Short mmCIF file of C-alpha atoms in Angstrom, two decimals:
data_model
loop_
_atom_site.label_atom_id
_atom_site.label_comp_id
_atom_site.label_asym_id
_atom_site.label_seq_id
_atom_site.Cartn_x
_atom_site.Cartn_y
_atom_site.Cartn_z
CA MET A 93 110.58 135.40 36.61
CA THR A 94 112.08 132.89 33.78
CA ALA A 95 110.87 129.69 32.76
CA THR A 96 113.57 127.44 33.96
CA THR A 97 112.84 129.97 38.51
CA PRO A 98 110.56 127.54 40.72
CA PRO A 99 107.40 128.95 41.53
CA LEU A 100 107.49 132.19 44.29
CA ILE A 101 107.90 131.30 47.46
CA PRO A 102 105.89 134.80 48.31
CA PHE A 103 106.95 136.19 52.61
CA PHE A 104 103.42 136.87 53.45
CA PRO A 105 101.01 133.77 51.73
CA PRO A 106 99.23 134.71 48.75
CA ASP A 107 95.77 134.12 50.91
CA LEU A 108 96.70 135.24 54.50
CA PHE A 109 93.10 133.52 55.54
CA GLU A 110 92.89 131.04 54.06
CA GLU A 111 92.10 127.62 56.49
CA ASP A 112 89.41 130.43 58.31
CA ARG A 113 87.75 132.44 54.86
CA ASP A 114 84.57 130.55 56.41
CA LEU A 115 85.57 132.04 59.95
CA LEU A 116 85.63 135.00 58.52
CA LEU A 117 82.45 134.83 56.47
CA ASP A 118 80.61 133.18 59.57
CA VAL A 119 82.09 136.57 61.72
CA VAL A 120 80.72 139.08 59.75
CA HIS A 121 77.11 137.53 59.53
CA GLU A 122 77.36 136.92 63.10
CA VAL A 123 78.29 140.56 63.98
CA ALA A 124 75.80 142.25 61.05
CA THR A 125 72.71 139.77 62.13
CA ASP A 126 72.92 140.53 65.71
CA PRO A 127 70.03 142.64 66.90
CA ALA A 128 72.14 145.13 68.98
CA GLN A 129 73.59 146.06 65.24
CA ARG A 130 77.02 147.47 67.35
CA PHE A 131 79.64 147.40 65.91
CA ILE A 132 82.68 148.83 67.96
CA LEU A 133 83.33 148.51 71.37
CA GLY A 134 80.28 145.39 71.72
CA ASP A 135 79.97 142.81 74.09
CA ARG A 136 82.92 140.54 71.51
CA THR A 137 85.65 143.52 72.30
CA ALA A 138 84.81 143.22 76.24
CA ARG A 139 84.89 139.55 76.04
CA PHE A 140 88.34 139.51 74.36
CA GLU A 141 89.60 141.77 76.72
CA ASP A 142 88.68 139.97 79.47
CA LEU A 143 90.55 136.48 77.30
CA LEU A 144 93.73 138.42 76.96
CA ARG A 145 93.59 139.52 80.23
CA THR A 146 92.87 136.29 81.87
CA ASP A 147 95.94 134.71 79.24
CA LEU A 148 99.02 137.33 80.48
CA GLY A 149 97.65 137.49 84.22
CA ALA A 150 97.15 141.62 83.47
CA ALA A 151 95.08 143.63 85.27
CA ASP A 152 93.35 145.47 82.34
CA VAL A 153 93.45 145.14 78.64
CA ILE A 154 92.20 147.80 76.76
CA ALA A 155 92.08 147.39 72.80
CA CYS A 156 91.97 150.08 70.67
CA GLY A 157 92.57 151.35 66.91
CA SER A 158 95.75 150.01 66.18
CA GLY A 159 99.12 149.07 67.69
CA THR A 160 100.22 152.40 67.01
CA THR A 161 97.67 154.19 68.56
CA ALA A 162 98.25 152.04 71.37
CA LEU A 163 101.02 153.25 72.04
CA THR A 164 100.46 157.17 71.43
CA LEU A 165 97.30 156.42 73.95
CA ILE A 166 99.91 154.99 76.65
CA LEU A 167 102.08 158.27 75.41
CA ARG A 168 99.68 160.73 76.07
CA ALA A 169 98.62 158.63 79.59
CA MET A 170 101.76 159.20 80.89
CA GLY A 171 101.48 163.22 80.32
CA ILE A 172 104.37 162.25 77.56
CA THR A 173 104.74 166.11 76.12
CA ALA A 174 106.79 168.92 74.43
CA GLY A 175 109.99 169.00 76.42
CA ASP A 176 110.17 165.80 77.94
CA GLU A 177 112.29 162.85 76.20
CA VAL A 178 111.98 159.37 75.10
CA ILE A 179 114.62 157.02 74.67
CA VAL A 180 113.58 154.31 72.12
CA PRO A 181 115.80 152.40 70.41
CA ALA A 182 117.39 153.28 67.34
CA PHE A 183 116.51 150.18 64.89
CA GLY A 184 112.55 149.07 63.86
CA CYS A 185 109.37 150.38 62.83
CA ALA A 186 108.69 154.51 62.57
CA PRO A 187 105.78 154.10 65.02
CA LEU A 188 108.52 154.17 67.87
CA ALA A 189 109.24 157.37 66.08
CA ASN A 190 106.55 158.57 64.98
CA THR A 191 104.08 158.51 68.19
CA VAL A 192 107.10 160.13 70.31
CA LEU A 193 106.86 163.25 68.21
CA GLY A 194 103.24 162.50 67.69
CA VAL A 195 102.73 164.19 71.46
CA GLY A 196 104.59 166.69 70.89
CA ALA A 197 107.54 164.68 72.92
CA THR A 198 111.64 163.67 72.07
CA PRO A 199 112.46 160.84 70.71
CA VAL A 200 116.00 159.63 71.69
CA PHE A 201 117.70 157.61 70.19
CA ALA A 202 119.89 154.12 71.14
CA ASP A 203 122.17 151.91 69.09
CA ILE A 204 120.79 148.29 69.02
CA ASP A 205 123.00 144.92 70.97
CA PRO A 206 125.36 143.99 67.59
CA HIS A 207 123.10 139.89 68.22
CA THR A 208 120.28 140.58 69.87
CA LEU A 209 119.91 143.60 67.43
CA VAL A 210 116.40 144.92 69.95
CA ILE A 211 117.79 148.28 72.46
CA ASP A 212 121.54 148.07 74.37
CA PRO A 213 120.58 148.41 77.73
CA ASP A 214 123.92 150.14 78.35
CA ALA A 215 123.76 152.06 75.60
CA ALA A 216 120.17 153.61 76.66
CA GLU A 217 120.77 154.45 80.35
CA ALA A 218 123.94 156.94 79.46
CA LEU A 219 120.88 158.51 77.36
CA ILE A 220 119.11 159.74 80.62
CA THR A 221 119.74 162.92 81.07
CA ALA A 222 116.95 165.21 83.03
CA ARG A 223 114.31 165.95 80.90
CA THR A 224 114.21 161.40 80.04
CA LYS A 225 110.64 160.44 80.88
CA ALA A 226 110.67 157.36 79.64
CA LEU A 227 112.17 153.97 77.84
CA MET A 228 110.29 152.85 74.99
CA PRO A 229 112.33 149.25 74.38
CA ALA A 230 110.93 146.90 71.35
CA HIS A 231 110.81 142.81 70.43
CA MET A 232 112.34 142.35 67.64
CA PHE A 233 111.65 139.76 64.56
CA SER A 234 111.91 136.46 67.49
CA VAL A 235 113.53 138.12 69.65
CA MET A 236 111.97 139.91 73.46
CA ALA A 237 114.49 143.30 74.78
CA ASP A 238 115.73 142.74 78.33
CA MET A 239 113.86 143.24 80.07
CA PRO A 240 114.69 142.11 83.75
CA ARG A 241 117.68 145.12 82.83
CA MET A 242 114.85 147.59 81.49
CA ARG A 243 112.70 147.26 84.05
CA ALA A 244 115.93 147.59 87.04
CA LEU A 245 117.29 150.60 84.53
CA ALA A 246 113.47 152.32 84.72
CA ASP A 247 113.32 151.20 88.21
CA ARG A 248 116.72 152.90 89.21
CA HIS A 249 115.64 156.68 87.29
CA GLY A 250 112.23 156.99 88.50
CA LEU A 251 110.98 156.46 84.74
CA ARG A 252 108.38 154.63 82.64
CA LEU A 253 108.85 152.05 80.91
CA ILE A 254 106.80 152.08 77.20
CA GLU A 255 107.30 147.81 76.57
CA ASP A 256 106.56 147.68 72.24
CA SER A 257 105.58 144.62 72.36
CA ALA A 258 103.64 144.92 69.06
CA VAL A 259 104.94 141.50 67.57
CA ALA A 260 105.68 139.50 70.03
CA GLN A 261 101.80 137.59 71.43
CA GLY A 262 102.71 134.67 72.84
CA ALA A 263 106.35 135.17 73.76
CA VAL A 264 107.66 134.34 77.22
CA LEU A 265 110.65 135.30 79.29
CA ASP A 266 111.35 134.62 82.59
CA GLY A 267 108.58 132.74 82.56
CA ARG A 268 106.86 136.04 82.18
CA PRO A 269 104.50 136.84 79.08
CA ALA A 270 105.44 140.22 76.81
CA GLY A 271 103.35 142.93 77.07
CA THR A 272 103.18 142.48 81.14
CA TRP A 273 107.40 144.23 81.90
CA GLY A 274 106.18 146.98 81.47
CA ASP A 275 104.50 150.28 83.24
CA ALA A 276 102.21 149.37 80.21
CA GLY A 277 102.34 147.34 76.58
CA LEU A 278 100.58 146.43 74.08
CA PHE A 279 99.83 144.42 70.79
CA SER A 280 99.41 145.05 67.81
CA PHE A 281 95.87 142.33 65.24
CA VAL A 282 96.78 143.67 61.72
CA GLN A 283 96.55 141.37 59.20
CA VAL A 284 99.95 140.34 58.79
CA LYS A 285 100.83 139.88 62.48
CA SER A 286 101.68 136.20 64.19
CA PHE A 287 97.94 136.96 65.02
CA GLY A 288 96.90 139.32 62.79
CA GLY A 289 93.44 139.55 61.50
CA PRO A 290 90.92 141.10 59.15
CA GLY A 291 91.47 145.03 59.74
CA GLU A 292 93.69 146.64 61.84
CA GLY A 293 93.41 146.85 65.88
CA GLY A 294 95.46 146.31 69.22
CA VAL A 295 95.67 146.46 72.90
CA VAL A 296 97.54 148.14 75.17
CA ILE A 297 98.18 145.73 78.40
CA THR A 298 98.67 147.46 82.13
CA ASP A 299 98.30 146.79 86.22
CA ASP A 300 98.32 150.45 86.46
CA PRO A 301 94.44 151.18 87.46
CA GLU A 302 94.48 154.71 86.93
CA LEU A 303 96.24 154.23 83.54
CA ALA A 304 93.69 152.13 82.45
CA ARG A 305 90.83 154.50 82.91
CA THR A 306 92.37 157.37 81.11
CA VAL A 307 93.46 155.18 78.58
CA ARG A 308 89.40 154.06 77.95
CA MET A 309 88.35 157.52 78.11
CA LEU A 310 91.30 158.39 75.21
CA ARG A 311 90.68 155.60 72.83
CA ASN A 312 86.69 156.74 72.74
CA HIS A 313 86.54 160.44 72.62
CA GLY A 314 87.61 161.58 76.40
CA GLN A 315 84.19 159.91 77.58
CA ASP A 316 84.19 157.95 80.78
CA GLY A 317 81.16 155.25 79.50
CA THR A 318 79.22 156.52 82.05
CA HIS A 319 77.82 159.62 80.45
CA ARG A 320 77.97 160.26 76.45
CA PHE A 321 78.80 163.67 75.14
CA ARG A 322 80.01 163.76 78.39
CA HIS A 323 84.18 164.64 77.36
CA HIS A 324 86.39 164.69 80.16
CA LEU A 325 89.39 164.48 78.59
CA ILE A 326 90.49 165.54 75.00
CA GLY A 327 90.50 161.56 73.03
CA MET A 328 90.62 160.62 70.28
CA ASN A 329 88.65 157.78 67.90
CA SER A 330 89.63 154.81 68.65
CA ARG A 331 87.55 152.05 68.87
CA PHE A 332 88.26 148.32 68.09
CA ASP A 333 85.23 146.90 65.46
CA GLU A 334 83.21 144.19 66.87
CA VAL A 335 83.94 141.79 63.90
CA LEU A 336 87.77 142.18 64.31
CA ALA A 337 86.69 140.88 67.92
CA ALA A 338 84.46 138.41 66.69
CA PHE A 339 86.75 136.86 64.48
CA GLN A 340 90.15 137.21 67.11
CA LEU A 341 87.14 135.42 69.72
CA ARG A 342 87.33 132.37 67.81
CA ARG A 343 90.54 131.98 66.45
CA HIS A 344 92.59 132.72 69.69
CA PRO A 345 92.56 128.60 70.46
CA GLY A 346 94.76 128.37 67.03
CA LEU A 347 97.27 130.60 68.56
CA ALA A 348 99.16 128.51 70.17
CA ARG A 349 99.95 126.31 67.72
CA ARG A 350 100.21 128.51 64.49
CA LEU A 351 102.92 130.07 67.10
CA ALA A 352 104.84 126.52 67.46
CA ARG A 353 105.10 125.55 63.71
CA ARG A 354 106.72 129.36 63.21
CA ALA A 355 108.83 127.84 66.05
CA GLU A 356 109.50 124.99 64.14
CA ILE A 357 110.62 126.25 61.08
CA ALA A 358 113.05 128.99 62.90
CA ALA A 359 115.12 126.05 64.57
CA HIS A 360 115.45 123.88 61.22
CA TYR A 361 116.43 127.27 59.56
CA THR A 362 119.52 128.35 62.70
CA GLU A 363 120.63 124.47 62.45
CA GLN A 364 120.75 123.78 58.91
CA PHE A 365 121.86 127.69 58.73
CA ALA A 366 125.06 126.69 61.23
CA PRO A 367 127.48 126.50 59.17
CA LEU A 368 126.95 130.21 57.43
CA ALA A 369 129.07 131.59 59.35
CA ASP A 370 131.34 131.80 57.87
CA HIS A 371 130.49 132.65 55.24
CA GLY A 372 129.60 136.41 55.80
CA VAL A 373 125.46 135.11 56.89
CA THR A 374 124.57 134.96 60.87
CA PRO A 375 121.74 133.69 61.77
CA PRO A 376 119.84 134.79 64.70
CA PRO A 377 120.68 134.27 68.48
CA PRO A 378 120.37 130.34 68.64
CA GLY A 379 117.16 128.64 71.35
CA THR A 380 113.50 128.90 70.37
CA ASP A 381 112.03 128.71 73.90
CA GLY A 382 109.74 131.39 74.62
CA ARG A 383 110.41 132.83 70.93
CA CYS A 384 107.20 134.26 68.32
CA TYR A 385 108.82 134.22 64.97
CA TYR A 386 107.43 137.02 63.49
CA VAL A 387 109.90 137.29 61.26
CA TYR A 388 112.83 134.98 60.43
CA SER A 389 116.19 137.33 60.52
CA LEU A 390 119.63 136.78 58.63
CA LEU A 391 122.25 139.14 58.90
CA ALA A 392 123.82 138.79 55.16
CA GLU A 393 127.73 140.73 55.00
CA ASP A 394 126.51 141.47 51.01
CA ARG A 395 122.48 141.80 51.58
CA ASP A 396 121.39 142.78 48.20
CA ARG A 397 123.15 140.10 46.73
CA LEU A 398 121.76 137.57 48.48
CA LYS A 399 117.97 139.03 48.34
CA GLN A 400 118.50 138.26 44.69
CA HIS A 401 119.96 135.42 44.80
CA LEU A 402 117.10 134.06 46.73
CA ALA A 403 114.34 136.01 44.63
CA ASP A 404 116.57 133.30 40.89
CA HIS A 405 115.20 131.15 43.92
CA GLY A 406 112.04 131.43 44.36
CA VAL A 407 112.31 132.52 47.27
CA ASP A 408 110.48 136.11 48.18
CA SER A 409 112.44 137.60 51.08
CA HIS A 410 111.59 141.29 53.23
CA VAL A 411 114.09 144.24 54.56
CA TYR A 412 113.32 145.08 57.77
CA TYR A 413 114.55 147.97 58.19
CA PRO A 414 116.83 149.44 55.12
CA ARG A 415 117.49 152.80 57.73
CA PRO A 416 117.85 153.11 61.47
CA LEU A 417 115.52 155.54 62.16
CA PRO A 418 117.90 158.76 63.22
CA HIS A 419 118.34 158.86 59.27
CA GLN A 420 114.65 159.09 58.31
CA PRO A 421 113.61 162.28 57.22
CA ALA A 422 110.95 162.29 59.68
CA PHE A 423 112.91 161.69 62.57
CA ALA A 424 116.42 163.15 61.62
CA PRO A 425 115.21 166.56 62.97
CA ALA A 426 115.48 165.30 66.41
CA ALA A 427 118.95 163.55 66.32
CA PRO A 428 122.19 165.33 67.35
CA ALA A 429 123.82 165.88 63.82
CA ASP A 430 127.00 164.29 64.57
CA GLY A 431 125.62 161.18 66.34
CA HIS A 432 126.47 157.96 65.28
CA TRP A 433 124.09 154.10 65.40
CA PRO A 434 127.36 151.36 63.89
CA ASN A 435 125.40 148.63 65.66
CA ALA A 436 121.81 149.81 64.06
CA GLU A 437 123.75 151.55 60.90
CA ARG A 438 124.97 147.69 60.68
CA ALA A 439 121.87 145.74 60.62
CA ALA A 440 119.71 148.37 58.43
CA ARG A 441 122.86 147.75 55.79
CA GLN A 442 122.72 143.70 56.52
CA CYS A 443 118.83 142.60 57.71
CA LEU A 444 117.21 139.94 55.41
CA SER A 445 114.12 138.41 56.20
CA LEU A 446 112.63 134.51 55.07
CA PRO A 447 109.49 133.23 55.33
CA VAL A 448 108.12 131.95 58.73
CA TYR A 449 104.46 132.07 58.33
CA PRO A 450 102.81 128.68 59.45
CA HIS A 451 101.04 127.97 56.41
CA LEU A 452 104.83 126.74 54.40
CA THR A 453 104.62 122.94 53.95
CA ASP A 454 108.30 121.02 54.96
CA ALA A 455 109.25 120.96 51.28
CA GLN A 456 108.77 124.23 50.89
CA VAL A 457 111.00 125.31 54.02
CA ASP A 458 113.32 123.03 52.34
CA ARG A 459 113.88 125.10 48.76
CA ILE A 460 114.19 128.22 51.53
CA THR A 461 116.60 126.58 53.43
CA ASP A 462 118.51 125.52 50.04
CA ALA A 463 118.69 128.47 48.28
CA VAL A 464 120.36 130.11 51.28
CA LEU A 465 122.83 127.04 51.62
CA SER A 466 123.55 127.25 47.87
CA PHE A 467 124.31 130.81 48.08
CA ALA A 468 126.68 130.58 50.67
CA GLY A 469 128.31 127.37 48.39
CA ALA A 470 128.04 125.77 52.05
CA PRO A 471 127.18 122.34 52.54
CA ALA A 472 123.97 121.00 54.27
CA PRO A 473 124.14 119.74 56.98
CA VAL A 474 124.67 115.90 57.47
CA ALA A 475 121.07 115.01 59.11
#
């Protein structure tokens, strides 16, 4: 950083739990001094599951070790295995393909909508074969996938619908919470998520009692909880931590406030960036109602130059994601050699995410806005 570069505004806050440090220390002490000495799958985990069940209006919520293992548990509980295909978006996070390959099935990559950057239902439908067992749409950035169409598509073809809602806690579409549209959904509570905590953690959300029962056994080495060391299934260790559960229980009342601040910042960005459409920079589709802004992402024709320009102005930014999933070395063998995903490939070249966390001050938000606008030489809108 040169002498003239302003102080860096980091993409994530330098101290994610600055306002919650005392709370974190308090819950560690609470769990450590509890006479029960239960550090996993205890009463706090059960109460956290109940809290989310009530919040979502879901029949069951099962806490587990991470959002990624939540996907694995869902796939295994649905019996998806070798020879099966699961349709996933071509643009997104690695677990979309990792988990499918991990159960022996094949991920089939569908292109995304060029405006929303989430899976295109028409592209997904064109890929359905006799081997297709499930659709796995993922909510990206601030936009939920078109779940009414994905639900109808799954029902029409007799497929399971797995909703990757890992980053969408608090989002709502047509009055229905993210995570409740599929046969199963999930949240992730890793530190950098909108409702992140001090460690890994996730939940599976479902209205299917048999699937819920199977997930509960799978997360704890196949035990059903009635007899210790009686293993009914080949399970895994994906158990929820009591410190994280205690932290989330105490922090939960502030979720709506944090999401509202994120939406406020995002609305300001979108309004201010309107003039950039003629300068090769496109903000997300307008509207903030019902959205959960985990990150705020632009499409920029000269993304790398914009990223450097922001850095020169003291603004950190991140690229999500630099390659479409079928172009990743680990997943390329599962993709057709002549495959082409033009919208995913464009997003990988152009997508750039800005800070949107609730810790940002109004002055920092203005600095970020001014830096983006100055890149294109576009005038700021008149207030």
